[in-house]
Amino acid sequence: MAVMNYRGEEMRNLSVDGARLWKSLMDMAEIGATPKGGSRRLALSDSDRQGRDLFVRWCREAGCSIRVDRMGNIFARRPGKDESRPPVMMGSHLDTQPSGGKFDGVYGVLAGLEVIRTLNDHGYESDSPVELAVWTNEEGARFAPSMIGSGVFAGTYSIEKGLACADVDGTTIGEELRRIGYAGDDPCGGRPIRAFFEAHIEQGPILEAEGKTIGVVTGAQGLRWYDVTVGGMDSHAGTTPMDRRRDAMAGAARMLVAAERIGKTTPGAVTTVGMLRVVPSSRNVVPGEVFFTVDARHPDGDTLAAMDAALRGSFAEIAQQADLKLAIETVTDTAPVVFDEGCVDAVRQAAEGSGYPCRDIVSGAGHDACFINEVAPTAMIFVPCKDGISHNEIESAAPDDLTAGCNVLLRVVLTAAEW
Amino acid sequence: MAVMNYRGEEMRNLSVDGARLWKSLMDMAEIGATPKGGSRRLALSDSDRQGRDLFVRWCREAGCSIRVDRMGNIFARRPGKDESRPPVMMGSHLDTQPSGGKFDGVYGVLAGLEVIRTLNDHGYESDSPVELAVWTNEEGARFAPSMIGSGVFAGTYSIEKGLACADVDGTTIGEELRRIGYAGDDPCGGRPIRAFFEAHIEQGPILEAEGKTIGVVTGAQGLRWYDVTVGGMDSHAGTTPMDRRRDAMAGAARMLVAAERIGKTTPGAVTTVGMLRVVPSSRNVVPGEVFFTVDARHPDGDTLAAMDAALRGSFAEIAQQADLKLAIETVTDTAPVVFDEGCVDAVRQAAEGSGYPCRDIVSGAGHDACFINEVAPTAMIFVPCKDGISHNEIESAAPDDLTAGCNVLLRVVLTAAEW
């Protein structure tokens, strides 16, 4: 038990500099700062480049060597006593949503930097080398799919697919990496990693509501994304009797109610209709076509499959009753993620050993850690965020909670460095 | 009784040129022609300007003088024997829905043109001058409210309100009238009109279903248009538990279901949600705001008021249950319309005297005639349209029916020109 040995004693005394971590977060947030206090650093934009440059400068100042792989993933390395051992890795992402906050992703990167700075402060030598990763295009706001940098690293996507991802203007990741100077030479992935830990704000309300400081993340929900198109018949709103209509909007409304009911009646499930478009979209025309999206998530794969069946069944019944055409396309199908037991235990022990109130939690969102989990023992550390709000300029987190999560990250990294 | 005198004899013999009417309709339909055989001439767009220009050219070739008022309403005038008498007016509109048909509005305008051309063919001199009107923005598809040109003419709306109406991009009617060259100098309204007749396709299934050629329109349904804004809270689709959401889309969906139920359970009523917009419209963000429109109609004013109360009550209950903000704005409130008895009788006699199968009918749609009825004796002439379909590219009508309706228009105009 690492926590009991000499170095363990030292570990218990070792703590990060919360003020320094906070200042780094605020300094990074200045890049692409938005009016309401958030940040806009779309992947591989000029502001993303500035954020990367600042990160690289900080890491070099902390004595790290820098490597960049072909997907533009950045790795800052602090040597270990035994350089032949695979590294313990920390990290997350620096890109943001169009109207993103200061903490989503950035916290996991700069908490890792604070860990390295703390090790430097104490001249601490870890057995294994420690690396800090910045993954490319986690948000997916500019280039779909999201988490492409970690996805290629984990072998989920090919390097060709990754570099060919294009934004709405047709500009590819490969082109933008060259433009901003982050098209590295290292192969993307294919090397051993002893363990990977990602610290992140919860992006949900649970920890705050329960007064917990640390979320011990045991895995991530499965996710299915659907594109649904309902086809009816345009007709005149004033002259078409109700019983002669094929109203795509009225039918879609009943499908939305069914989707919400399935989310509410399945314990642990969430269902969301985030986009809806009406054609022709005129206030006095009975709509002939409606397109909408469904986002369905659950931590258990079988339950998610049952939700899929329930959605399809209720949509089909509604369409049949209303004489409407129905097309359902599954655009994303991500299985639930279960993190490494040893890594999860290490997080739980570090949190409890530090006296932080904690609870096990399943991530509602996708993270780079979900992909890295495929190629390395992985876990995540959640800290509360204000009102559970994320992907929003007003996203906020308490300095003490951020410090606590960073201390847990420090301790699990030191533990894993001895594995 | 005009039908019995010498000129009446002549009237019975006079008939329009159905082939010429049909060719005019097909030529106009070429402007803004859509793939499925309809037309797209949104009010005051470049294609609307082209349609207006073609109409003006045709009227000038038919010897008419052209005047344009401040709302862009166009009046083509054929002199009468006694120019001191107020004109007998025909007319409708040339603007269309985004995916409109060839006949809605256009028929009433070009049937009027065919009447004038027929009078010219026979060198017929009417006692009163005859005018043919094109009213601005009848559809309301680009600028709300609909029928704004005739509404300002009738004094229902002020000229300031009319010119200030803005589309979704904030462009106003006044700006667009100047841009396309139809901002006239004539005052809008305020002059006597002896009688107004509007020929139109039924836009509903009744005449066709009963095998009637002419609908003698006795009035029109009451109409209320609402803008509804539902306010919730943007949040992360993966991390926000169902019971902690303030999902504007889910709440709006239940309101849409309630609106349809009210339409279906109120005999003779119709309710339609034709437009709906979601903010921020991202598939993995719980929507924080939804805007939608409601169109509610009924021939009886008290019933329409009861529907208003039912809509507001159910929307408020749903908003309250889901902790959503709710704003309902009534953008149009048109009382049921009863047309002039003398004008309606003239239409009925002209139809019966011509041997056309006819029936009295209440218009399900609003028409410019509903406003003009406020300032001049008014009636309408309906002809069947295929399957009752309108506000659709596949809107269709039979040439013989269009000719019959145009003959009835000719005869009532000649009758009213002697009043």
mmCIF file of N, CA, C and O in Angstrom, chain B residues 26 62-64 115 142 145 220 254 305 321 351 380 397 416 419:
data_model
loop_
_atom_site.group_PDB
_atom_site.id
_atom_site.type_symbol
_atom_site.label_atom_id
_atom_site.label_comp_id
_atom_site.label_asym_id
_atom_site.label_seq_id
_atom_site.Cartn_x
_atom_site.Cartn_y
_atom_site.Cartn_z
ATOM 1 N N MET B 26 -50.151 30.645 -65.894
ATOM 2 C CA MET B 26 -48.934 29.859 -66.091
ATOM 3 C C MET B 26 -47.713 30.758 -66.290
ATOM 4 O O MET B 26 -46.624 30.469 -65.804
ATOM 5 N N ALA B 62 -53.331 46.622 -71.346
ATOM 6 C CA ALA B 62 -54.805 46.542 -71.392
ATOM 7 C C ALA B 62 -55.428 47.936 -71.257
ATOM 8 O O ALA B 62 -56.641 48.056 -71.063
ATOM 9 N N GLY B 63 -54.582 48.975 -71.334
ATOM 10 C CA GLY B 63 -55.103 50.335 -71.337
ATOM 11 C C GLY B 63 -55.402 50.914 -69.976
ATOM 12 O O GLY B 63 -56.046 51.966 -69.860
ATOM 13 N N CYS B 64 -54.973 50.252 -68.934
ATOM 14 C CA CYS B 64 -55.247 50.742 -67.571
ATOM 15 C C CYS B 64 -54.204 51.765 -67.150
ATOM 16 O O CYS B 64 -53.038 51.705 -67.546
ATOM 17 N N VAL B 115 -61.088 39.861 -66.750
ATOM 18 C CA VAL B 115 -62.345 40.617 -66.845
ATOM 19 C C VAL B 115 -62.109 41.906 -67.640
ATOM 20 O O VAL B 115 -62.853 42.229 -68.571
ATOM 21 N N ARG B 142 -43.612 36.264 -44.856
ATOM 22 C CA ARG B 142 -42.363 36.976 -44.579
ATOM 23 C C ARG B 142 -42.556 38.031 -43.496
ATOM 24 O O ARG B 142 -41.737 38.164 -42.601
ATOM 25 N N PRO B 145 -48.247 41.193 -39.369
ATOM 26 C CA PRO B 145 -49.349 40.294 -39.675
ATOM 27 C C PRO B 145 -49.568 40.133 -41.178
ATOM 28 O O PRO B 145 -49.010 40.883 -41.971
ATOM 29 N N ALA B 220 -66.092 34.898 -43.301
ATOM 30 C CA ALA B 220 -64.821 34.204 -43.030
ATOM 31 C C ALA B 220 -64.691 33.908 -41.537
ATOM 32 O O ALA B 220 -65.244 34.622 -40.697
ATOM 33 N N ARG B 254 -45.342 19.578 -25.023
ATOM 34 C CA ARG B 254 -46.628 19.301 -24.357
ATOM 35 C C ARG B 254 -47.652 20.390 -24.700
ATOM 36 O O ARG B 254 -48.843 20.113 -24.846
ATOM 37 N N ALA B 305 -63.088 32.796 -28.628
ATOM 38 C CA ALA B 305 -62.652 33.334 -27.327
ATOM 39 C C ALA B 305 -62.465 32.198 -26.315
ATOM 40 O O ALA B 305 -61.516 32.210 -25.520
ATOM 41 N N GLN B 321 -45.997 23.579 -14.184
ATOM 42 C CA GLN B 321 -45.565 22.233 -13.769
ATOM 43 C C GLN B 321 -44.074 22.013 -14.051
ATOM 44 O O GLN B 321 -43.387 21.337 -13.294
ATOM 45 N N ALA B 351 -73.881 33.251 -60.307
ATOM 46 C CA ALA B 351 -73.535 31.828 -60.419
ATOM 47 C C ALA B 351 -74.743 31.032 -60.911
ATOM 48 O O ALA B 351 -74.646 30.262 -61.873
ATOM 49 N N MET B 380 -66.930 37.459 -51.935
ATOM 50 C CA MET B 380 -65.901 36.634 -52.575
ATOM 51 C C MET B 380 -66.522 35.517 -53.378
ATOM 52 O O MET B 380 -67.650 35.097 -53.129
ATOM 53 N N ALA B 397 -55.851 23.594 -59.680
ATOM 54 C CA ALA B 397 -57.268 23.893 -59.935
ATOM 55 C C ALA B 397 -57.562 23.601 -61.404
ATOM 56 O O ALA B 397 -56.680 23.653 -62.258
ATOM 57 N N ALA B 416 -72.474 45.462 -60.421
ATOM 58 C CA ALA B 416 -72.160 46.488 -59.419
ATOM 59 C C ALA B 416 -71.792 47.814 -60.081
ATOM 60 O O ALA B 416 -71.992 48.884 -59.495
ATOM 61 N N TRP B 419 -74.745 50.012 -60.008
ATOM 62 C CA TRP B 419 -75.385 50.359 -58.736
ATOM 63 C C TRP B 419 -75.273 51.862 -58.470
ATOM 64 O O TRP B 419 -74.267 52.496 -58.858
#
